């Protein structure tokens, strides 16, 4: 019906789209004629005495979707891998390496951690010894032995497994300029140190282990990947103490400083 209506409107009336003769009685120099085909398209053909025909096509009632060029996908972060971590550390990009380390822990901890986007402390056991040692080795190699999980574990043990002492030792807390000795947590990420400097605290990086609290950190430190190395270091320390004639049961000076006795830790950073 739509095609028939158009034909009855255009062909008998001979409407002129271009009229060079100036007279309505003369034959029009250009006519618009309608043609149809088996498809759902309508074609209009313009006939002229002096020029070839020009065809325009309008598609109606088409069920085919209009092609849309997809928008460019936003740049996604690279897939975390041991190789990527090694390249970032070799380039001295400790800030990005810390992000990659966190992503690696999530990736290696299993499907639940990947869906959730972070690691439960109970999932650390699912990370293989080889993978944790590989991460730790890269951090140590590219920091002259200053950074890494095994370095942090050694400092934690020297702090008698006291996390507040440990946080102060590795520089995750800063001393306040007050008359009374006080410390506060550094603001993440701006107040942390992302460069290798002479005064960068030993064990300052990586930070990812502290983002979910001390249980995650403690489970990393007690992972089988670091047990043997820790036992060797402990045996060497005991030999050193014995050689110096000191008793293993000497607890002098091991009490917490007064400023730490009432300190309420906050491990949210």
PDB file of C-alpha atoms in Angstrom:
ATOM      1  CA  UNK A   1       0.000   0.000   0.000  1.00  0.00           C
ATOM      2  CA  UNK A   2       2.832   2.357   0.802  1.00  0.00           C
ATOM      3  CA  UNK A   3       4.437   1.718  -2.600  1.00  0.00           C
ATOM      4  CA  UNK A   4       1.161   2.134  -4.463  1.00  0.00           C
ATOM      5  CA  UNK A   5       0.421   5.427  -2.776  1.00  0.00           C
ATOM      6  CA  UNK A   6       3.798   6.789  -3.692  1.00  0.00           C
ATOM      7  CA  UNK A   7       3.403   5.705  -7.321  1.00  0.00           C
ATOM      8  CA  UNK A   8      -0.011   7.304  -7.647  1.00  0.00           C
ATOM      9  CA  UNK A   9       1.346  10.481  -6.147  1.00  0.00           C
ATOM     10  CA  UNK A  10       4.539  10.786  -8.175  1.00  0.00           C
ATOM     11  CA  UNK A  11       3.954   9.333 -11.627  1.00  0.00           C
ATOM     12  CA  UNK A  12       0.638  10.821 -12.778  1.00  0.00           C
ATOM     13  CA  UNK A  13       1.409  14.238 -11.394  1.00  0.00           C
ATOM     14  CA  UNK A  14       4.849  14.402 -13.049  1.00  0.00           C
ATOM     15  CA  UNK A  15       6.185  16.684 -10.369  1.00  0.00           C
ATOM     16  CA  UNK A  16       9.307  18.404 -11.613  1.00  0.00           C
ATOM     17  CA  UNK A  17      12.314  18.690  -9.305  1.00  0.00           C
ATOM     18  CA  UNK A  18      14.371  20.508 -11.934  1.00  0.00           C
ATOM     19  CA  UNK A  19      12.677  22.639 -14.518  1.00  0.00           C
ATOM     20  CA  UNK A  20      14.892  24.535 -16.919  1.00  0.00           C
ATOM     21  CA  UNK A  21      12.178  25.383 -19.442  1.00  0.00           C
ATOM     22  CA  UNK A  22      10.281  27.754 -17.184  1.00  0.00           C
ATOM     23  CA  UNK A  23       6.896  26.537 -18.570  1.00  0.00           C
ATOM     24  CA  UNK A  24       4.448  24.303 -16.777  1.00  0.00           C
ATOM     25  CA  UNK A  25       2.969  23.148 -20.112  1.00  0.00           C
ATOM     26  CA  UNK A  26       6.193  21.715 -21.470  1.00  0.00           C
ATOM     27  CA  UNK A  27       7.536  18.323 -20.541  1.00  0.00           C
ATOM     28  CA  UNK A  28       9.540  18.413 -17.381  1.00  0.00           C
ATOM     29  CA  UNK A  29      13.288  18.105 -17.809  1.00  0.00           C
ATOM     30  CA  UNK A  30      13.591  15.859 -14.745  1.00  0.00           C
ATOM     31  CA  UNK A  31      11.176  13.385 -13.274  1.00  0.00           C
ATOM     32  CA  UNK A  32      11.309  11.335 -10.096  1.00  0.00           C
ATOM     33  CA  UNK A  33      10.076   7.806 -10.731  1.00  0.00           C
ATOM     34  CA  UNK A  34       9.501   5.057  -8.226  1.00  0.00           C
ATOM     35  CA  UNK A  35      10.717   1.498  -8.613  1.00  0.00           C
ATOM     36  CA  UNK A  36      10.380  -1.446  -6.262  1.00  0.00           C
ATOM     37  CA  UNK A  37      12.092  -4.784  -5.867  1.00  0.00           C
ATOM     38  CA  UNK A  38      11.695  -7.936  -3.836  1.00  0.00           C
ATOM     39  CA  UNK A  39      13.512  -6.467  -0.870  1.00  0.00           C
ATOM     40  CA  UNK A  40      12.011  -3.983   1.555  1.00  0.00           C
ATOM     41  CA  UNK A  41      13.611  -1.008  -0.192  1.00  0.00           C
ATOM     42  CA  UNK A  42      12.141   1.769  -2.314  1.00  0.00           C
ATOM     43  CA  UNK A  43      14.259   3.337  -5.039  1.00  0.00           C
ATOM     44  CA  UNK A  44      13.691   6.761  -6.566  1.00  0.00           C
ATOM     45  CA  UNK A  45      15.302   7.334  -9.960  1.00  0.00           C
ATOM     46  CA  UNK A  46      15.749  10.864 -11.298  1.00  0.00           C
ATOM     47  CA  UNK A  47      15.508  11.064 -15.098  1.00  0.00           C
ATOM     48  CA  UNK A  48      16.890  13.998 -17.011  1.00  0.00           C
ATOM     49  CA  UNK A  49      17.206  14.848 -20.700  1.00  0.00           C
ATOM     50  CA  UNK A  50      20.741  16.039 -20.312  1.00  0.00           C
ATOM     51  CA  UNK A  51      22.272  14.031 -17.483  1.00  0.00           C
ATOM     52  CA  UNK A  52      22.435  10.358 -16.436  1.00  0.00           C
ATOM     53  CA  UNK A  53      20.000   9.149 -13.851  1.00  0.00           C
ATOM     54  CA  UNK A  54      20.810   9.396 -10.158  1.00  0.00           C
ATOM     55  CA  UNK A  55      19.432   6.815  -7.781  1.00  0.00           C
ATOM     56  CA  UNK A  56      18.782   7.222  -4.081  1.00  0.00           C
ATOM     57  CA  UNK A  57      17.558   4.394  -1.880  1.00  0.00           C
ATOM     58  CA  UNK A  58      15.594   4.475   1.338  1.00  0.00           C
ATOM     59  CA  UNK A  59      15.158   1.292   3.341  1.00  0.00           C
ATOM     60  CA  UNK A  60      11.932   0.813   5.257  1.00  0.00           C
ATOM     61  CA  UNK A  61      10.678  -1.765   7.686  1.00  0.00           C
ATOM     62  CA  UNK A  62      14.105  -3.379   7.868  1.00  0.00           C
ATOM     63  CA  UNK A  63      14.593  -5.753  10.732  1.00  0.00           C
ATOM     64  CA  UNK A  64      18.386  -5.757  10.404  1.00  0.00           C
ATOM     65  CA  UNK A  65      20.140  -3.783  13.168  1.00  0.00           C
ATOM     66  CA  UNK A  66      21.989  -0.656  12.211  1.00  0.00           C
ATOM     67  CA  UNK A  67      25.741  -1.356  12.266  1.00  0.00           C
ATOM     68  CA  UNK A  68      27.375   0.451  15.170  1.00  0.00           C
ATOM     69  CA  UNK A  69      31.081   0.901  15.478  1.00  0.00           C
ATOM     70  CA  UNK A  70      31.963  -0.149  19.032  1.00  0.00           C
ATOM     71  CA  UNK A  71      33.554   2.472  21.199  1.00  0.00           C
ATOM     72  CA  UNK A  72      37.222   1.966  21.937  1.00  0.00           C
ATOM     73  CA  UNK A  73      37.632  -0.109  25.069  1.00  0.00           C
ATOM     74  CA  UNK A  74      39.195   1.648  27.997  1.00  0.00           C
ATOM     75  CA  UNK A  75      42.771   0.706  28.676  1.00  0.00           C
ATOM     76  CA  UNK A  76      42.717  -2.215  31.075  1.00  0.00           C
ATOM     77  CA  UNK A  77      45.580  -2.948  33.465  1.00  0.00           C
ATOM     78  CA  UNK A  78      48.012  -5.622  32.305  1.00  0.00           C
ATOM     79  CA  UNK A  79      47.487  -9.162  33.512  1.00  0.00           C
ATOM     80  CA  UNK A  80      49.570  -9.654  36.673  1.00  0.00           C
ATOM     81  CA  UNK A  81      52.476 -12.040  36.240  1.00  0.00           C
ATOM     82  CA  UNK A  82      55.896 -12.769  37.690  1.00  0.00           C
ATOM     83  CA  UNK A  83      57.470 -11.453  34.481  1.00  0.00           C
ATOM     84  CA  UNK A  84      55.552  -8.175  34.715  1.00  0.00           C
ATOM     85  CA  UNK A  85      56.601  -7.749  38.346  1.00  0.00           C
ATOM     86  CA  UNK A  86      60.227  -8.364  37.392  1.00  0.00           C
ATOM     87  CA  UNK A  87      60.119  -5.726  34.654  1.00  0.00           C
ATOM     88  CA  UNK A  88      58.560  -3.129  36.949  1.00  0.00           C
ATOM     89  CA  UNK A  89      61.089  -3.754  39.708  1.00  0.00           C
ATOM     90  CA  UNK A  90      63.992  -3.696  37.251  1.00  0.00           C
ATOM     91  CA  UNK A  91      62.759  -0.282  36.084  1.00  0.00           C
ATOM     92  CA  UNK A  92      62.580   0.960  39.678  1.00  0.00           C
ATOM     93  CA  UNK A  93      58.804   1.413  39.473  1.00  0.00           C
ATOM     94  CA  UNK A  94      58.164   0.271  43.049  1.00  0.00           C
ATOM     95  CA  UNK A  95      54.729   1.896  43.235  1.00  0.00           C
ATOM     96  CA  UNK A  96      53.389  -0.096  40.297  1.00  0.00           C
ATOM     97  CA  UNK A  97      55.253  -3.205  41.439  1.00  0.00           C
ATOM     98  CA  UNK A  98      53.391  -2.981  44.730  1.00  0.00           C
ATOM     99  CA  UNK A  99      50.084  -2.909  42.843  1.00  0.00           C
ATOM    100  CA  UNK A 100      51.156  -5.904  40.773  1.00  0.00           C
ATOM    101  CA  UNK A 101      52.173  -7.794  43.904  1.00  0.00           C
ATOM    102  CA  UNK A 102      48.731  -7.258  45.408  1.00  0.00           C
ATOM    103  CA  UNK A 103      47.108  -8.409  42.154  1.00  0.00           C
ATOM    104  CA  UNK A 104      49.359 -11.468  42.078  1.00  0.00           C
ATOM    105  CA  UNK A 105      48.364 -12.485  45.607  1.00  0.00           C
ATOM    106  CA  UNK A 106      44.705 -12.280  44.580  1.00  0.00           C
ATOM    107  CA  UNK A 107      45.335 -14.245  41.394  1.00  0.00           C
ATOM    108  CA  UNK A 108      47.343 -16.957  43.139  1.00  0.00           C
ATOM    109  CA  UNK A 109      45.006 -17.358  46.129  1.00  0.00           C
ATOM    110  CA  UNK A 110      42.232 -18.935  44.054  1.00  0.00           C
ATOM    111  CA  UNK A 111      38.925 -18.319  42.336  1.00  0.00           C
ATOM    112  CA  UNK A 112      37.131 -17.006  45.427  1.00  0.00           C
ATOM    113  CA  UNK A 113      39.781 -14.354  45.994  1.00  0.00           C
ATOM    114  CA  UNK A 114      39.635 -13.332  42.319  1.00  0.00           C
ATOM    115  CA  UNK A 115      35.860 -12.897  42.440  1.00  0.00           C
ATOM    116  CA  UNK A 116      36.060 -11.003  45.717  1.00  0.00           C
ATOM    117  CA  UNK A 117      38.967  -8.786  44.727  1.00  0.00           C
ATOM    118  CA  UNK A 118      41.104  -9.374  47.817  1.00  0.00           C
ATOM    119  CA  UNK A 119      42.649 -12.223  49.815  1.00  0.00           C
ATOM    120  CA  UNK A 120      41.340 -13.658  53.087  1.00  0.00           C
ATOM    121  CA  UNK A 121      44.127 -14.591  55.503  1.00  0.00           C
ATOM    122  CA  UNK A 122      42.898 -18.213  55.378  1.00  0.00           C
ATOM    123  CA  UNK A 123      43.542 -18.303  51.618  1.00  0.00           C
ATOM    124  CA  UNK A 124      47.272 -17.632  51.893  1.00  0.00           C
ATOM    125  CA  UNK A 125      47.767 -21.377  52.303  1.00  0.00           C
ATOM    126  CA  UNK A 126      46.615 -21.878  48.706  1.00  0.00           C
ATOM    127  CA  UNK A 127      49.526 -19.847  47.321  1.00  0.00           C
ATOM    128  CA  UNK A 128      52.337 -22.191  46.376  1.00  0.00           C
ATOM    129  CA  UNK A 129      55.771 -22.070  47.967  1.00  0.00           C
ATOM    130  CA  UNK A 130      57.345 -21.546  44.549  1.00  0.00           C
ATOM    131  CA  UNK A 131      55.165 -18.540  43.706  1.00  0.00           C
ATOM    132  CA  UNK A 132      55.691 -16.751  47.008  1.00  0.00           C
ATOM    133  CA  UNK A 133      59.427 -17.340  46.854  1.00  0.00           C
ATOM    134  CA  UNK A 134      59.519 -16.052  43.273  1.00  0.00           C
ATOM    135  CA  UNK A 135      57.782 -12.815  44.316  1.00  0.00           C
ATOM    136  CA  UNK A 136      60.071 -12.414  47.308  1.00  0.00           C
ATOM    137  CA  UNK A 137      63.191 -13.129  45.265  1.00  0.00           C
ATOM    138  CA  UNK A 138      62.374 -10.404  42.744  1.00  0.00           C
ATOM    139  CA  UNK A 139      61.815  -7.814  45.467  1.00  0.00           C
ATOM    140  CA  UNK A 140      65.141  -8.687  47.102  1.00  0.00           C
ATOM    141  CA  UNK A 141      67.099  -8.817  43.859  1.00  0.00           C
ATOM    142  CA  UNK A 142      65.947  -5.375  42.738  1.00  0.00           C
ATOM    143  CA  UNK A 143      66.391  -3.677  46.106  1.00  0.00           C
ATOM    144  CA  UNK A 144      69.825  -4.956  47.134  1.00  0.00           C
ATOM    145  CA  UNK A 145      68.150  -7.141  49.760  1.00  0.00           C
ATOM    146  CA  UNK A 146      66.242  -4.251  51.320  1.00  0.00           C
ATOM    147  CA  UNK A 147      62.658  -5.195  50.362  1.00  0.00           C
ATOM    148  CA  UNK A 148      60.650  -8.409  50.297  1.00  0.00           C
ATOM    149  CA  UNK A 149      58.509 -10.663  52.469  1.00  0.00           C
ATOM    150  CA  UNK A 150      61.420 -12.611  53.916  1.00  0.00           C
ATOM    151  CA  UNK A 151      63.107  -9.343  54.875  1.00  0.00           C
ATOM    152  CA  UNK A 152      59.922  -8.210  56.585  1.00  0.00           C
ATOM    153  CA  UNK A 153      59.567 -11.530  58.380  1.00  0.00           C
ATOM    154  CA  UNK A 154      63.084 -11.244  59.787  1.00  0.00           C
ATOM    155  CA  UNK A 155      62.342  -7.730  61.054  1.00  0.00           C
ATOM    156  CA  UNK A 156      59.025  -8.926  62.482  1.00  0.00           C
ATOM    157  CA  UNK A 157      60.798 -11.654  64.421  1.00  0.00           C
ATOM    158  CA  UNK A 158      63.354  -9.128  65.676  1.00  0.00           C
ATOM    159  CA  UNK A 159      60.388  -7.078  66.866  1.00  0.00           C
ATOM    160  CA  UNK A 160      59.332 -10.151  68.886  1.00  0.00           C
ATOM    161  CA  UNK A 161      56.360 -10.611  66.547  1.00  0.00           C
ATOM    162  CA  UNK A 162      54.861  -7.362  67.818  1.00  0.00           C
ATOM    163  CA  UNK A 163      53.164  -5.706  64.856  1.00  0.00           C
ATOM    164  CA  UNK A 164      53.276  -2.199  66.285  1.00  0.00           C
ATOM    165  CA  UNK A 165      57.019  -2.462  66.834  1.00  0.00           C
ATOM    166  CA  UNK A 166      57.351  -3.924  63.364  1.00  0.00           C
ATOM    167  CA  UNK A 167      55.325  -1.139  61.731  1.00  0.00           C
ATOM    168  CA  UNK A 168      57.563   1.454  63.357  1.00  0.00           C
ATOM    169  CA  UNK A 169      60.713  -0.396  62.296  1.00  0.00           C
ATOM    170  CA  UNK A 170      59.749  -0.627  58.607  1.00  0.00           C
ATOM    171  CA  UNK A 171      58.508   2.968  58.491  1.00  0.00           C
ATOM    172  CA  UNK A 172      54.795   2.326  58.108  1.00  0.00           C
ATOM    173  CA  UNK A 173      54.269   4.583  61.097  1.00  0.00           C
ATOM    174  CA  UNK A 174      55.841   8.002  61.556  1.00  0.00           C
ATOM    175  CA  UNK A 175      56.972   9.716  64.708  1.00  0.00           C
ATOM    176  CA  UNK A 176      55.021  12.824  65.594  1.00  0.00           C
ATOM    177  CA  UNK A 177      56.677  16.086  66.535  1.00  0.00           C
ATOM    178  CA  UNK A 178      55.404  16.121  70.109  1.00  0.00           C
ATOM    179  CA  UNK A 179      56.993  16.305  73.532  1.00  0.00           C
ATOM    180  CA  UNK A 180      55.684  12.837  74.337  1.00  0.00           C
ATOM    181  CA  UNK A 181      56.876  10.046  72.063  1.00  0.00           C
ATOM    182  CA  UNK A 182      53.982   9.279  69.731  1.00  0.00           C
ATOM    183  CA  UNK A 183      53.516   7.624  66.361  1.00  0.00           C
ATOM    184  CA  UNK A 184      50.820   7.723  63.720  1.00  0.00           C
ATOM    185  CA  UNK A 185      50.108   5.709  60.577  1.00  0.00           C
ATOM    186  CA  UNK A 186      51.280   7.051  57.270  1.00  0.00           C
ATOM    187  CA  UNK A 187      48.565   8.008  54.800  1.00  0.00           C
ATOM    188  CA  UNK A 188      48.331   5.616  51.872  1.00  0.00           C
ATOM    189  CA  UNK A 189      49.742   6.052  49.297  1.00  0.00           C
ATOM    190  CA  UNK A 190      51.261   9.532  49.383  1.00  0.00           C
ATOM    191  CA  UNK A 191      53.200   9.268  52.649  1.00  0.00           C
ATOM    192  CA  UNK A 192      54.884   5.971  51.812  1.00  0.00           C
ATOM    193  CA  UNK A 193      58.298   5.812  50.177  1.00  0.00           C
ATOM    194  CA  UNK A 194      58.293   4.617  46.564  1.00  0.00           C
ATOM    195  CA  UNK A 195      61.966   5.194  45.816  1.00  0.00           C
ATOM    196  CA  UNK A 196      65.154   3.476  46.824  1.00  0.00           C
ATOM    197  CA  UNK A 197      66.944   5.985  49.039  1.00  0.00           C
ATOM    198  CA  UNK A 198      69.655   5.722  51.663  1.00  0.00           C
ATOM    199  CA  UNK A 199      67.165   6.538  54.377  1.00  0.00           C
ATOM    200  CA  UNK A 200      64.383   4.265  53.073  1.00  0.00           C
ATOM    201  CA  UNK A 201      63.624   1.884  55.961  1.00  0.00           C
ATOM    202  CA  UNK A 202      64.526  -1.743  55.462  1.00  0.00           C
ATOM    203  CA  UNK A 203      61.444  -3.842  54.751  1.00  0.00           C
ATOM    204  CA  UNK A 204      59.343  -0.830  53.762  1.00  0.00           C
ATOM    205  CA  UNK A 205      58.018  -2.622  50.666  1.00  0.00           C
ATOM    206  CA  UNK A 206      55.850  -4.329  49.577  1.00  0.00           C
ATOM    207  CA  UNK A 207      52.869  -2.791  51.353  1.00  0.00           C
ATOM    208  CA  UNK A 208      50.162  -5.058  49.963  1.00  0.00           C
ATOM    209  CA  UNK A 209      50.422  -7.479  52.844  1.00  0.00           C
ATOM    210  CA  UNK A 210      49.237  -4.843  55.357  1.00  0.00           C
ATOM    211  CA  UNK A 211      46.191  -3.639  53.473  1.00  0.00           C
ATOM    212  CA  UNK A 212      43.935  -6.359  54.904  1.00  0.00           C
ATOM    213  CA  UNK A 213      45.233  -6.308  58.491  1.00  0.00           C
ATOM    214  CA  UNK A 214      47.713  -8.291  60.549  1.00  0.00           C
ATOM    215  CA  UNK A 215      46.125 -11.715  60.075  1.00  0.00           C
ATOM    216  CA  UNK A 216      46.943 -11.710  56.381  1.00  0.00           C
ATOM    217  CA  UNK A 217      50.419 -10.384  57.127  1.00  0.00           C
ATOM    218  CA  UNK A 218      51.007 -12.988  59.812  1.00  0.00           C
ATOM    219  CA  UNK A 219      49.940 -15.818  57.509  1.00  0.00           C
ATOM    220  CA  UNK A 220      52.339 -14.621  54.827  1.00  0.00           C
ATOM    221  CA  UNK A 221      55.195 -14.465  57.338  1.00  0.00           C
ATOM    222  CA  UNK A 222      54.438 -17.987  58.586  1.00  0.00           C
ATOM    223  CA  UNK A 223      53.934 -19.467  55.116  1.00  0.00           C
ATOM    224  CA  UNK A 224      56.096 -22.558  54.447  1.00  0.00           C
ATOM    225  CA  UNK A 225      57.911 -20.557  51.759  1.00  0.00           C
ATOM    226  CA  UNK A 226      59.766 -18.682  54.508  1.00  0.00           C
ATOM    227  CA  UNK A 227      59.908 -21.256  57.295  1.00  0.00           C
ATOM    228  CA  UNK A 228      63.266 -22.801  56.374  1.00  0.00           C
ATOM    229  CA  UNK A 229      64.986 -19.458  55.878  1.00  0.00           C
ATOM    230  CA  UNK A 230      63.596 -18.199  59.169  1.00  0.00           C
ATOM    231  CA  UNK A 231      64.777 -21.276  61.023  1.00  0.00           C
ATOM    232  CA  UNK A 232      68.273 -20.844  59.638  1.00  0.00           C
ATOM    233  CA  UNK A 233      68.340 -17.194  60.671  1.00  0.00           C
ATOM    234  CA  UNK A 234      67.088 -18.074  64.131  1.00  0.00           C
ATOM    235  CA  UNK A 235      69.791 -20.719  64.588  1.00  0.00           C
ATOM    236  CA  UNK A 236      72.443 -18.222  63.530  1.00  0.00           C
ATOM    237  CA  UNK A 237      71.063 -15.636  65.955  1.00  0.00           C
ATOM    238  CA  UNK A 238      71.092 -18.119  68.828  1.00  0.00           C
ATOM    239  CA  UNK A 239      74.693 -19.029  68.093  1.00  0.00           C
ATOM    240  CA  UNK A 240      75.599 -15.362  68.108  1.00  0.00           C
ATOM    241  CA  UNK A 241      73.900 -14.836  71.457  1.00  0.00           C
ATOM    242  CA  UNK A 242      75.598 -17.876  72.948  1.00  0.00           C
ATOM    243  CA  UNK A 243      78.994 -16.741  71.676  1.00  0.00           C
ATOM    244  CA  UNK A 244      78.489 -13.395  73.366  1.00  0.00           C
ATOM    245  CA  UNK A 245      77.806 -15.148  76.655  1.00  0.00           C
ATOM    246  CA  UNK A 246      74.242 -13.974  76.906  1.00  0.00           C
ATOM    247  CA  UNK A 247      71.454 -16.074  78.330  1.00  0.00           C
ATOM    248  CA  UNK A 248      68.596 -17.018  76.034  1.00  0.00           C
ATOM    249  CA  UNK A 249      66.220 -16.324  78.896  1.00  0.00           C
ATOM    250  CA  UNK A 250      67.403 -12.763  79.360  1.00  0.00           C
ATOM    251  CA  UNK A 251      64.323 -10.628  78.855  1.00  0.00           C
ATOM    252  CA  UNK A 252      65.877  -7.362  79.923  1.00  0.00           C
ATOM    253  CA  UNK A 253      64.645  -4.444  77.855  1.00  0.00           C
ATOM    254  CA  UNK A 254      61.996  -6.528  76.164  1.00  0.00           C
ATOM    255  CA  UNK A 255      59.020  -4.794  77.700  1.00  0.00           C
ATOM    256  CA  UNK A 256      57.002  -2.460  75.539  1.00  0.00           C
ATOM    257  CA  UNK A 257      57.845   1.244  75.871  1.00  0.00           C
ATOM    258  CA  UNK A 258      55.285   3.205  77.864  1.00  0.00           C
ATOM    259  CA  UNK A 259      53.948   4.991  74.787  1.00  0.00           C
ATOM    260  CA  UNK A 260      53.030   1.638  73.249  1.00  0.00           C
ATOM    261  CA  UNK A 261      51.258   0.091  76.223  1.00  0.00           C
ATOM    262  CA  UNK A 262      48.023   2.008  75.662  1.00  0.00           C
ATOM    263  CA  UNK A 263      48.429   2.261  71.911  1.00  0.00           C
ATOM    264  CA  UNK A 264      45.401   1.111  69.919  1.00  0.00           C
ATOM    265  CA  UNK A 265      46.558  -0.181  66.540  1.00  0.00           C
ATOM    266  CA  UNK A 266      44.694   0.569  63.354  1.00  0.00           C
ATOM    267  CA  UNK A 267      45.632  -1.674  60.462  1.00  0.00           C
ATOM    268  CA  UNK A 268      43.213  -0.227  57.915  1.00  0.00           C
ATOM    269  CA  UNK A 269      45.733   1.324  55.549  1.00  0.00           C
TER     270      UNK A 269
END
